[in-house]
CSV table of C-alpha atoms in Angstrom, one decimal:
chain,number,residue,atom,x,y,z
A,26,UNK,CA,34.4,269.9,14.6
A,27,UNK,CA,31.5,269.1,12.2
A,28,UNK,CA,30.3,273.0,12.6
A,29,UNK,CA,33.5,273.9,12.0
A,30,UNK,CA,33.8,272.5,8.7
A,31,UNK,CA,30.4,273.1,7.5
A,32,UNK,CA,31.3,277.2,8.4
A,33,UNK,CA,34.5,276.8,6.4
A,34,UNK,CA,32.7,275.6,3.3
A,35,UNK,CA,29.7,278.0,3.9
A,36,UNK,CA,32.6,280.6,3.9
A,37,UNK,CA,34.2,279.1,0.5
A,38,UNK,CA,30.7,278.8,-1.0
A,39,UNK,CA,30.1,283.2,-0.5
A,40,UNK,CA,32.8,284.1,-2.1
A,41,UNK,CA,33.1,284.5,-5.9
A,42,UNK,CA,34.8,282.6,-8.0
A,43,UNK,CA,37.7,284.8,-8.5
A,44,UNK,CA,38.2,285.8,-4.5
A,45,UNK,CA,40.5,284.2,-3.0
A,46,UNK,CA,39.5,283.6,1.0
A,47,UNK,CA,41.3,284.6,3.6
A,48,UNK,CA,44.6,282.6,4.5
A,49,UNK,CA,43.3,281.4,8.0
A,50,UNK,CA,40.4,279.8,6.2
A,51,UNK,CA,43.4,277.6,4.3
A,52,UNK,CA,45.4,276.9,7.0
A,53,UNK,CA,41.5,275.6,9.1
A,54,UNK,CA,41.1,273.4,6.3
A,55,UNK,CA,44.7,272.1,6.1
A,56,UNK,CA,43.9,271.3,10.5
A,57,UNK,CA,40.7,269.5,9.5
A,58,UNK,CA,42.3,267.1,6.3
A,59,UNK,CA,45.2,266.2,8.6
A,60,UNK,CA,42.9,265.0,11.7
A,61,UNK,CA,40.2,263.1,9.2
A,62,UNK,CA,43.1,261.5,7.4
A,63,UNK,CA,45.2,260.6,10.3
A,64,UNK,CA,42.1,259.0,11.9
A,65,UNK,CA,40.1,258.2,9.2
A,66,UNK,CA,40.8,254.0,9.5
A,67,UNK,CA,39.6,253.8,13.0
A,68,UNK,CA,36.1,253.2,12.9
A,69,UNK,CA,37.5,249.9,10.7
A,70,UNK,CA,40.3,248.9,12.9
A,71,UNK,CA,37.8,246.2,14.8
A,72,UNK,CA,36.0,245.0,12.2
A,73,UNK,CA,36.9,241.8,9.7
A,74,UNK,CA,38.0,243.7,6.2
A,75,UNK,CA,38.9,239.9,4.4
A,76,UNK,CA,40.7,240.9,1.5
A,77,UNK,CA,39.4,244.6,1.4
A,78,UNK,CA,37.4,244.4,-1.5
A,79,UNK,CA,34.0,244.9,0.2
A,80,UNK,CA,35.5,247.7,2.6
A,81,UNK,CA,36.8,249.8,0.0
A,82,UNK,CA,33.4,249.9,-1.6
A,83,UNK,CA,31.5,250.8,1.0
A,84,UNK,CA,34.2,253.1,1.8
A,85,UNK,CA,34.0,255.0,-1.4
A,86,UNK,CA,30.4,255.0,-0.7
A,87,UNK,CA,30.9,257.0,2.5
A,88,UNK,CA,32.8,259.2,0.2
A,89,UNK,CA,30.8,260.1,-2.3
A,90,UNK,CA,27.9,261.2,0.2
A,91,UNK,CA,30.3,263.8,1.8
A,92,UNK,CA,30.8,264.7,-2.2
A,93,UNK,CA,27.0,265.5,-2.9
A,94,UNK,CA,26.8,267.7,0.3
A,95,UNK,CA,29.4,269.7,-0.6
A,96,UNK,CA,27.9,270.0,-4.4
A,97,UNK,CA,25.2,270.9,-2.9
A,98,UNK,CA,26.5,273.8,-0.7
A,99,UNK,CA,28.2,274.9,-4.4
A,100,UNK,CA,24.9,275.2,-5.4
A,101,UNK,CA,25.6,272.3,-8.0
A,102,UNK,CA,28.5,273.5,-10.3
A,103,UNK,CA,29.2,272.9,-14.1
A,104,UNK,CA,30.5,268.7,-13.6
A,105,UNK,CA,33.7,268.1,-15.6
A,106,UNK,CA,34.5,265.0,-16.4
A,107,UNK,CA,38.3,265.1,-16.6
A,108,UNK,CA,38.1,265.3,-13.0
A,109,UNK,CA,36.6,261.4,-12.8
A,110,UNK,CA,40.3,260.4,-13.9
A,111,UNK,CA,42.0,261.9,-10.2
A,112,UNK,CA,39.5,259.7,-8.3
A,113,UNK,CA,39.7,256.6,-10.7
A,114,UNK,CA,43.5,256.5,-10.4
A,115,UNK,CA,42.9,257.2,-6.5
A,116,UNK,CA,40.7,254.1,-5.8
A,117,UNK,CA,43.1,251.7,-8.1
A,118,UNK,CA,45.9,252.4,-5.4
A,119,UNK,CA,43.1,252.5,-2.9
A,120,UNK,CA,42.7,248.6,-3.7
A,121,UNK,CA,45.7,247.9,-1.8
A,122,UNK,CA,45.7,249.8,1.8
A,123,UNK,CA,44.2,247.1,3.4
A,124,UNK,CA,46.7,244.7,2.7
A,125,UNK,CA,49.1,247.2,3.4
A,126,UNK,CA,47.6,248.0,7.1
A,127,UNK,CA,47.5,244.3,7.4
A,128,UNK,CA,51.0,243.5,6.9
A,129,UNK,CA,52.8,246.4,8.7
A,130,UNK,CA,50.3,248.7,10.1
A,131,UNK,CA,48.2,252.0,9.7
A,132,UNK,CA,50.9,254.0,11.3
A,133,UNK,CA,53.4,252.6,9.5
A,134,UNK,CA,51.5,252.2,6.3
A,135,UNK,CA,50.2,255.9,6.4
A,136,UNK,CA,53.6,257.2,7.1
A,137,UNK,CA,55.6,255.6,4.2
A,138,UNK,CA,52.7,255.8,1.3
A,139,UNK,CA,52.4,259.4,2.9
A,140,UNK,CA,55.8,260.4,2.3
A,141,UNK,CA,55.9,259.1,-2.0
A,142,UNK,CA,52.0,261.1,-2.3
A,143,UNK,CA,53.9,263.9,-0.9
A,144,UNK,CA,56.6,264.4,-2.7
A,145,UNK,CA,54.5,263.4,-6.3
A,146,UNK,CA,52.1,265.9,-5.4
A,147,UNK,CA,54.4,268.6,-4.1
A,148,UNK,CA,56.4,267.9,-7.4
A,149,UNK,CA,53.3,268.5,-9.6
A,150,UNK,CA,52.1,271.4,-7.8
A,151,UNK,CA,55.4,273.1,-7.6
A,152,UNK,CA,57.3,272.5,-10.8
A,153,UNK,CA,53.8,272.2,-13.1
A,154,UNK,CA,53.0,268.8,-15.6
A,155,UNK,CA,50.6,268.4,-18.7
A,156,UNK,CA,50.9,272.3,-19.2
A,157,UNK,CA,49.9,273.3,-16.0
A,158,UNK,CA,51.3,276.4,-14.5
A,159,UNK,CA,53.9,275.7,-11.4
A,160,UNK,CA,53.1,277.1,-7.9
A,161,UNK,CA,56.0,278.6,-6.9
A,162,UNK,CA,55.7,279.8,-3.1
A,163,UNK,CA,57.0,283.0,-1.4
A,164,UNK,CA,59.6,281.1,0.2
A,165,UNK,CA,61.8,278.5,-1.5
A,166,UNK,CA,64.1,278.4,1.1
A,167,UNK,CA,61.4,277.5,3.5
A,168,UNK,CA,59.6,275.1,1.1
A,169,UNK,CA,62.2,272.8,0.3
A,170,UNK,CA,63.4,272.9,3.8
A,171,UNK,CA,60.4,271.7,4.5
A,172,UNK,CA,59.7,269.3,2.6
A,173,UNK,CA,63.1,267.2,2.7
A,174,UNK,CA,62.6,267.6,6.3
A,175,UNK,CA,59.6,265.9,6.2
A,176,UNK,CA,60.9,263.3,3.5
A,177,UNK,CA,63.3,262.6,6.5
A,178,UNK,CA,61.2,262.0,8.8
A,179,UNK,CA,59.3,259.7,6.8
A,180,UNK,CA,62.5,257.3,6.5
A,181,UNK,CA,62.8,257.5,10.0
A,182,UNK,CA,59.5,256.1,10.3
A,183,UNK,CA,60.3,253.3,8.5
A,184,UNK,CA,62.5,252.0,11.0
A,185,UNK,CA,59.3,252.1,13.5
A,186,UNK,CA,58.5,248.0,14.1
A,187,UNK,CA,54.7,248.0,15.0
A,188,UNK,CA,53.3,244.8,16.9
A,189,UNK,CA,50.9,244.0,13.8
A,190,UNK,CA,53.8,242.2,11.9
A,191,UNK,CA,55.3,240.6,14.7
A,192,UNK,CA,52.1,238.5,16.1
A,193,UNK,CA,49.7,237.8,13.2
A,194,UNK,CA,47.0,234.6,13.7
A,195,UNK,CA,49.0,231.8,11.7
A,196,UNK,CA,45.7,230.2,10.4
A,197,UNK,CA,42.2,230.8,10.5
A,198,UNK,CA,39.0,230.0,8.4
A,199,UNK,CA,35.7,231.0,8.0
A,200,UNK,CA,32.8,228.2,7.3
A,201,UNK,CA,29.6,229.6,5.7
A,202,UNK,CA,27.0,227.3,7.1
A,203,UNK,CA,24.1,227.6,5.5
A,204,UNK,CA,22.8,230.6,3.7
A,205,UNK,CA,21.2,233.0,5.9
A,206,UNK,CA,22.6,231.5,9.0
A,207,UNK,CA,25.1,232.8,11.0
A,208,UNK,CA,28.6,231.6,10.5
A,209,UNK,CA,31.0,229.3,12.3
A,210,UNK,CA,34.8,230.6,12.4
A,211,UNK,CA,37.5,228.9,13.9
A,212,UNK,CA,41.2,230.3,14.1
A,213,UNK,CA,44.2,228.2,15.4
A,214,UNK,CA,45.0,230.8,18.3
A,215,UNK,CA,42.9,230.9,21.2
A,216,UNK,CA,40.6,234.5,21.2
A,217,UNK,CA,40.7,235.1,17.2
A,218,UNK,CA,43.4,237.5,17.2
A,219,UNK,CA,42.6,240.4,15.0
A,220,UNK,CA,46.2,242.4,13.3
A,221,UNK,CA,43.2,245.4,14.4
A,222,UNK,CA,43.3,244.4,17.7
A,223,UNK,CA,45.5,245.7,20.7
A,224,UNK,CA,47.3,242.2,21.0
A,225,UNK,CA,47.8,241.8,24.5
A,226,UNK,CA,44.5,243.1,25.3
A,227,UNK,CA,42.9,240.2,23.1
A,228,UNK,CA,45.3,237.6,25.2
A,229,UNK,CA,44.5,239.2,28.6
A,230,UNK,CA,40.9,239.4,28.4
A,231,UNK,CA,40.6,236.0,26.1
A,232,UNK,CA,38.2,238.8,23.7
A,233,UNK,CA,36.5,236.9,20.5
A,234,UNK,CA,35.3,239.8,18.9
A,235,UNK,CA,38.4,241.0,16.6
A,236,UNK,CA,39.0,239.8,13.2
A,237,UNK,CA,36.1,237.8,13.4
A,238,UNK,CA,33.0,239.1,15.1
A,239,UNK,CA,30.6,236.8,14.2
A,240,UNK,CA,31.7,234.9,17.5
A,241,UNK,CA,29.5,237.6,18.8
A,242,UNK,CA,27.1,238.6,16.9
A,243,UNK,CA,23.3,237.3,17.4
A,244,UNK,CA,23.7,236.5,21.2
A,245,UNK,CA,21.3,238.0,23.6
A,246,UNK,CA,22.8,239.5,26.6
A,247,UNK,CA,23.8,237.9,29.3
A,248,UNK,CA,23.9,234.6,26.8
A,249,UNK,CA,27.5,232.6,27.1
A,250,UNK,CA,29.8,233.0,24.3
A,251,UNK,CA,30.2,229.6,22.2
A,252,UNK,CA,33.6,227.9,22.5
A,253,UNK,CA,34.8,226.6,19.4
A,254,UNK,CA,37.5,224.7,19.0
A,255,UNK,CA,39.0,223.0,15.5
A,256,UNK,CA,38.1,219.7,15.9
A,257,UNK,CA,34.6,221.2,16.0
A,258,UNK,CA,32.0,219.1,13.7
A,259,UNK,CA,31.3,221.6,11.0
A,260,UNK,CA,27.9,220.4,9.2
A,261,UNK,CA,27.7,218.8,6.0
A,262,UNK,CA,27.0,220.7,2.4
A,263,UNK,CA,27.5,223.4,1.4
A,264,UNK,CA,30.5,224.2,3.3
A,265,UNK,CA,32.9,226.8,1.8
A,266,UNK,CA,36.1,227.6,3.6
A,267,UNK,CA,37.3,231.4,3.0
A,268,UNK,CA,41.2,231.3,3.9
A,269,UNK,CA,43.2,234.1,5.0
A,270,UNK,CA,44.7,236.1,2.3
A,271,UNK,CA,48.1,235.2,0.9
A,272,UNK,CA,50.0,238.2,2.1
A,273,UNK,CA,49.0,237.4,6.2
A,274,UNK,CA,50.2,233.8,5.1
A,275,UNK,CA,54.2,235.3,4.7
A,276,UNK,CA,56.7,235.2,6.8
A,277,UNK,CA,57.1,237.9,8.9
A,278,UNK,CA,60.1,239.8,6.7
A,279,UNK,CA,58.4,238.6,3.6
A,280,UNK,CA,55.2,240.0,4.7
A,281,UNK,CA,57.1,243.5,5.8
A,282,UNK,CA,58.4,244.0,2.4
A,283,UNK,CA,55.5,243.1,0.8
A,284,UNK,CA,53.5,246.5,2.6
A,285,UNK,CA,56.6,248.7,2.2
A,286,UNK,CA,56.1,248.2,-1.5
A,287,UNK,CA,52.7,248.4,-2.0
A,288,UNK,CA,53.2,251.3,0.0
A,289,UNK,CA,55.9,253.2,-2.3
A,290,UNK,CA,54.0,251.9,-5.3
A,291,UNK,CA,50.6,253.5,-4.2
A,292,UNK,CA,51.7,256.8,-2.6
A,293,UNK,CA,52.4,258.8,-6.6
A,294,UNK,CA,49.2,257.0,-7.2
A,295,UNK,CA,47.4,259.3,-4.4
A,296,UNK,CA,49.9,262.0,-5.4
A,297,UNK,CA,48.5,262.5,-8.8
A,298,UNK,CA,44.6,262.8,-7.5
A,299,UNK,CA,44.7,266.4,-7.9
A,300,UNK,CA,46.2,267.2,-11.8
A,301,UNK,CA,42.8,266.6,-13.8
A,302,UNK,CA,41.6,269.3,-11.9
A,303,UNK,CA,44.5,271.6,-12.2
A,304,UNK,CA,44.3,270.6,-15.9
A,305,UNK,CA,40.7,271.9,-16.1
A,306,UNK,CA,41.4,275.0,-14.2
A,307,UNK,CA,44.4,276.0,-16.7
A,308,UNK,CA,42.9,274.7,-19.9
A,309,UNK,CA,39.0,274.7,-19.8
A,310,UNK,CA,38.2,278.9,-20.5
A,311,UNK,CA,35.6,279.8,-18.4
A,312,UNK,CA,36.4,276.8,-16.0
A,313,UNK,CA,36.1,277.6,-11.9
A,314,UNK,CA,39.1,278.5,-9.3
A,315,UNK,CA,37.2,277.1,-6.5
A,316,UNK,CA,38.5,274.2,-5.6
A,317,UNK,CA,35.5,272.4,-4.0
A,318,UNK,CA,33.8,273.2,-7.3
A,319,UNK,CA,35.3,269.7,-8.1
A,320,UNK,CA,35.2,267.8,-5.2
A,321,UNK,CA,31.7,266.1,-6.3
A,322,UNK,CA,33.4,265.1,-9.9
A,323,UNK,CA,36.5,263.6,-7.7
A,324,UNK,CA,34.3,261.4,-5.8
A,325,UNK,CA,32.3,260.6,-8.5
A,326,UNK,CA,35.1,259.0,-10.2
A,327,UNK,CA,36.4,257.6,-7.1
A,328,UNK,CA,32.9,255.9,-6.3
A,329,UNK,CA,32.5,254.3,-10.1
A,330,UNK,CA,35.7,253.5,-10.3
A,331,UNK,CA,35.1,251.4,-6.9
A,332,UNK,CA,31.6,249.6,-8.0
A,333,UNK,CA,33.7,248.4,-11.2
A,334,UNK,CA,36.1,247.0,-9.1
A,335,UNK,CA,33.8,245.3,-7.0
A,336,UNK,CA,31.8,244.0,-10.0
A,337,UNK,CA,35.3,242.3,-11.3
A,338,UNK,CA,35.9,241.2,-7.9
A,339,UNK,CA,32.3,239.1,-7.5
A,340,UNK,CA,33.3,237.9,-11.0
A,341,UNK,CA,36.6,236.6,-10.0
A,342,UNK,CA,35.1,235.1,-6.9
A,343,UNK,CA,31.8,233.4,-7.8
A,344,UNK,CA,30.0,235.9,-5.6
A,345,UNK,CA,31.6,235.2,-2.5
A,346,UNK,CA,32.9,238.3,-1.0
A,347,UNK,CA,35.5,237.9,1.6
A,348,UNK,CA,34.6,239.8,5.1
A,349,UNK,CA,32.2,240.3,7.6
A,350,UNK,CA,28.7,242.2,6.9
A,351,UNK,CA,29.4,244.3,10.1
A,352,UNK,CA,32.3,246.4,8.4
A,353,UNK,CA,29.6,248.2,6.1
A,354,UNK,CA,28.7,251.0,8.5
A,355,UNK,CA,32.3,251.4,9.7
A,356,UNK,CA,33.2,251.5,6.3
A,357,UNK,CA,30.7,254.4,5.4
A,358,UNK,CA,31.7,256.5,8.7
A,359,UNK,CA,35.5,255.9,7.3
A,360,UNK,CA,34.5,257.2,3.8
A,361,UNK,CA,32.7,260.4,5.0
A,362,UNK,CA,36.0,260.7,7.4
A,363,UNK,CA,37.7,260.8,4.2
A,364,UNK,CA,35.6,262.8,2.7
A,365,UNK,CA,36.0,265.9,4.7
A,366,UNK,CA,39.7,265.7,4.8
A,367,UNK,CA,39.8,265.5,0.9
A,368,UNK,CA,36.9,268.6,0.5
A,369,UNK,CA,39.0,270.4,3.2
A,370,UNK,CA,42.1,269.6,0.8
A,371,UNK,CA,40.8,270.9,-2.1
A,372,UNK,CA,40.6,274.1,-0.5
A,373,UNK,CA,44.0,274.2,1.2
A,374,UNK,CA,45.1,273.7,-2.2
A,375,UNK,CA,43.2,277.0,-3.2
A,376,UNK,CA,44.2,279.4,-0.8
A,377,UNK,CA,47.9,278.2,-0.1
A,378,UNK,CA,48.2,276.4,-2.7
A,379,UNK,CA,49.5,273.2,-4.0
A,380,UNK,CA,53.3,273.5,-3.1
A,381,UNK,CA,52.8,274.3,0.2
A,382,UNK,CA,49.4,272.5,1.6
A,383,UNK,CA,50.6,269.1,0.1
A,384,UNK,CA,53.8,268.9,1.9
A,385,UNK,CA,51.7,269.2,5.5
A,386,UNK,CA,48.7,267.2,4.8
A,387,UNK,CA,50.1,264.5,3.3
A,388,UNK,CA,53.0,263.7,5.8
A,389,UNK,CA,51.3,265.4,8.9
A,390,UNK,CA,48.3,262.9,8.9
A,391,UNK,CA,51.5,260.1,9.8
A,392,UNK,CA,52.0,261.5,13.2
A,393,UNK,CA,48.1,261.4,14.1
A,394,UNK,CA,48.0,258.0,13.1
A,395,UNK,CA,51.1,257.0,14.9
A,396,UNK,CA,49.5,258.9,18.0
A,397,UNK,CA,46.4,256.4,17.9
A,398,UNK,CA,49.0,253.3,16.8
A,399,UNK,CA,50.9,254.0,20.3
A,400,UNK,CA,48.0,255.4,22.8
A,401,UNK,CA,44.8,253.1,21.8
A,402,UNK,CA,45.8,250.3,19.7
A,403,UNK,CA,49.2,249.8,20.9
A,404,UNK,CA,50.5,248.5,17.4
A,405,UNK,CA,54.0,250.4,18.3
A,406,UNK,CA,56.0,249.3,21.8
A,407,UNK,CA,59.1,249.7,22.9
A,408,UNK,CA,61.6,252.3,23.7
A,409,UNK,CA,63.6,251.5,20.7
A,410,UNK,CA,60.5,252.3,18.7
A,411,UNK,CA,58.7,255.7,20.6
A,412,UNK,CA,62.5,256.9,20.3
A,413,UNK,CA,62.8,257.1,16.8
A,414,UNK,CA,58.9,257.6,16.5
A,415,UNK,CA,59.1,260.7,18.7
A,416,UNK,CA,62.1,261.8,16.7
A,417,UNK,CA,60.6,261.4,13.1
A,418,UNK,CA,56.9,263.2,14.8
A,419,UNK,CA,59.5,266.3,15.4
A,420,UNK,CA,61.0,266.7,12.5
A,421,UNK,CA,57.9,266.3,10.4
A,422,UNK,CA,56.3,269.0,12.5
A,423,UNK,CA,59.2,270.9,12.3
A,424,UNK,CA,58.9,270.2,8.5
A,425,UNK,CA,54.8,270.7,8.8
A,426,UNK,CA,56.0,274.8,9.8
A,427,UNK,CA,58.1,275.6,7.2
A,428,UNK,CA,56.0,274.5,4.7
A,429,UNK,CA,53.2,277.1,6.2
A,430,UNK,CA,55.5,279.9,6.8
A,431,UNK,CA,56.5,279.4,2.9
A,432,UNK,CA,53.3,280.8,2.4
A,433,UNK,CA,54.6,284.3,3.6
């Protein structure tokens, strides 16, 4: 997969400015953003995130790397700094997906946000805003087939009921020790029960190593794993207790509609990402058409954007991050996940072009998530559930092809 990118982009970076690639080289990048985004929170779904702060840092991190390789392959384009705005207004509703994957799920979560960034961005691409030329495809028939089709689907989705909101640790707490020691964490179920986790498989196997790892972490092998229970002593000063966040301490309902609005409210936030650029293109003279020419001024704005939010954050908090240390490397793997699907996008949106490659990735990355939800972390159950999920994964396939045969 990774030499497949790298020749799509090696492909993108011979070509003038004012070639356009071939359309196979669109629809391979369109394949590659819908498998990095659909899969992208994976390497996380283990790890403690706290609140989320310190993920999406590290995240946008991972990010910006995948940004100054693909500058680099440009051969280090003219940087414009319009294009910091798309990735500012990106990490803002960034901010919130953990809280969202917390409440109701990543499948669930990716599918509803997915479905309001698709129909902002298709919008902007198709009909044009802020003076920028509308993309009108081949095929209207086709296009707006597809896309209510896959609107469709993603209201189908919403009737999906994934495990993570049903069985959710009631209490837990984290006790910093001393500094530079490792931690003591209690939780009131018996296993610390990550919403990450495959819940069954945490209550089967008795596993300590979900939402709080630390359990685990500094013990030789073959050492015995400490029991801790919540009458344990916890040492005098300084003690600082770190409780959940207020969203995992909702009711189960409350808790639903809490992610399904973050979700709506986020998904134009993602769906905008792309108009500074598209702004540049149509009013800068001179300006490139190569879409990955701006890929490195995206991230750039979505990384600064993320270290101010993190300064505020340590602000706000005194310095006391919420989360485990261990989530930094999944974090950066997630980012450069991210990465690739959002380079890959840009140039989707180049060859096919805006009104037909946002409809697909942005609603087709719902169905690989909901494929790892079911088959490794088990989130979704029940034949109630895989009925209307298998149902909803048609139609927005079905919707995912008409959208590409727009093209022609």
């Amino acid at each position: 997969m990774s030499i497949l990118v790298a020749e799509t982009l090696q492909l993108n970076s011979d070509v003038d400015n004012s070639t356009q690639p071939p359309d196979w080289a669109g629809f391979t990048a369109t394949g590659i953003a819908v498998l990095f985004y659909g899969s992208n929170y994976v390497p996380v779904k283990k790890f403690d995130t706290g609140d989320g702060m310190l993920f999406q840092f590290f995240l946008c991190l991972g990010i910006w790397l995948v940004g100054m390789a693909v500058n680099a392959i440009r051969a280090f384009p003219l940087f414009h700094p319009t294009v910091l705005l798309g990735g500012a207004i990106w990490t803002f509703g960034n901010l919130f997906a953990v809280p969202i994957i917390q409440t109701i799920g990543m499948g669930l979560g990716i599918l509803i946000w997915g479905m309001f960034n698709m129909l902002t961005g298709w919008a902007t691409g198709r009909f044009g805003v802020l003076g920028i030329p509308p993309q009108v495809p081949n095929s209207l028939a086709f296009n707006y087939a597809g896309v209510a089709i896959s609107a469709v689907a993603s209201v189908l989705f919403f009737f999906v009921k994934p495990e993570a909101e049903q069985q959710l640790p009631q209490e837990s707490a984290t006790f910093e020790v001393e500094p530079g020691r490792r931690s003591v964490q209690t939780s009131d179920q018996e296993g610390s029960i990550s919403v990450y986790d495959d819940v069954f498989a945490n209550q089967e196997q008795g596993s300590s190593t979900g939402l709080y790892p630390s359990l685990s972490a500094g013990r030789r092998r073959g050492d015995k794993a400490p029991i801790v229970s919540q009458t344990a002593p916890v040492p005098a000063a300084p003690q600082q207790l770190q409780k959940q966040p207020f969203w995992l301490q909702m009711s189960p309902l409350r808790r639903r509609i809490f992610g399904v609005t973050l979700s709506v409210l986020i998904g134009p936030m993602f769906g905008v990402g792309f108009v500074p650029t598209y702004y540049v293109q149509a009013h800068v003279p001179g300006a490139s058409k190569n879409g990955l020419d701006y890929v490195f001024a995206h991230f750039t704005g979505i990384f600064c954007a993320s270290s101010v939010f993190l300064i505020l954050y340590t602000v706000v908090t005194g310095n006391r991050p919420s989360g485990s240390p261990r989530i930094i490397l999944p974090a950066i793997v997630s980012g450069m996940m991210w990465g690739v699907a959002g380079a890959s996008w840009f140039l989707a949106n180049q060859v096919l072009s805006e009104s037909i490659s946002y409809p697909i990735i942005s609603s087709a990355p719902a169905i690989v998530a909901a494929l790892w939800s079911v088959c490794v972390f088990r989130e979704i159950r029940g034949a109630r559930n895989l009925v209307i999920l298998c149902i909803a994964i048609c139609m927005c396939t079905a919707g995912s092809i008409m959208n590409g045969l727009s093209k022609t």
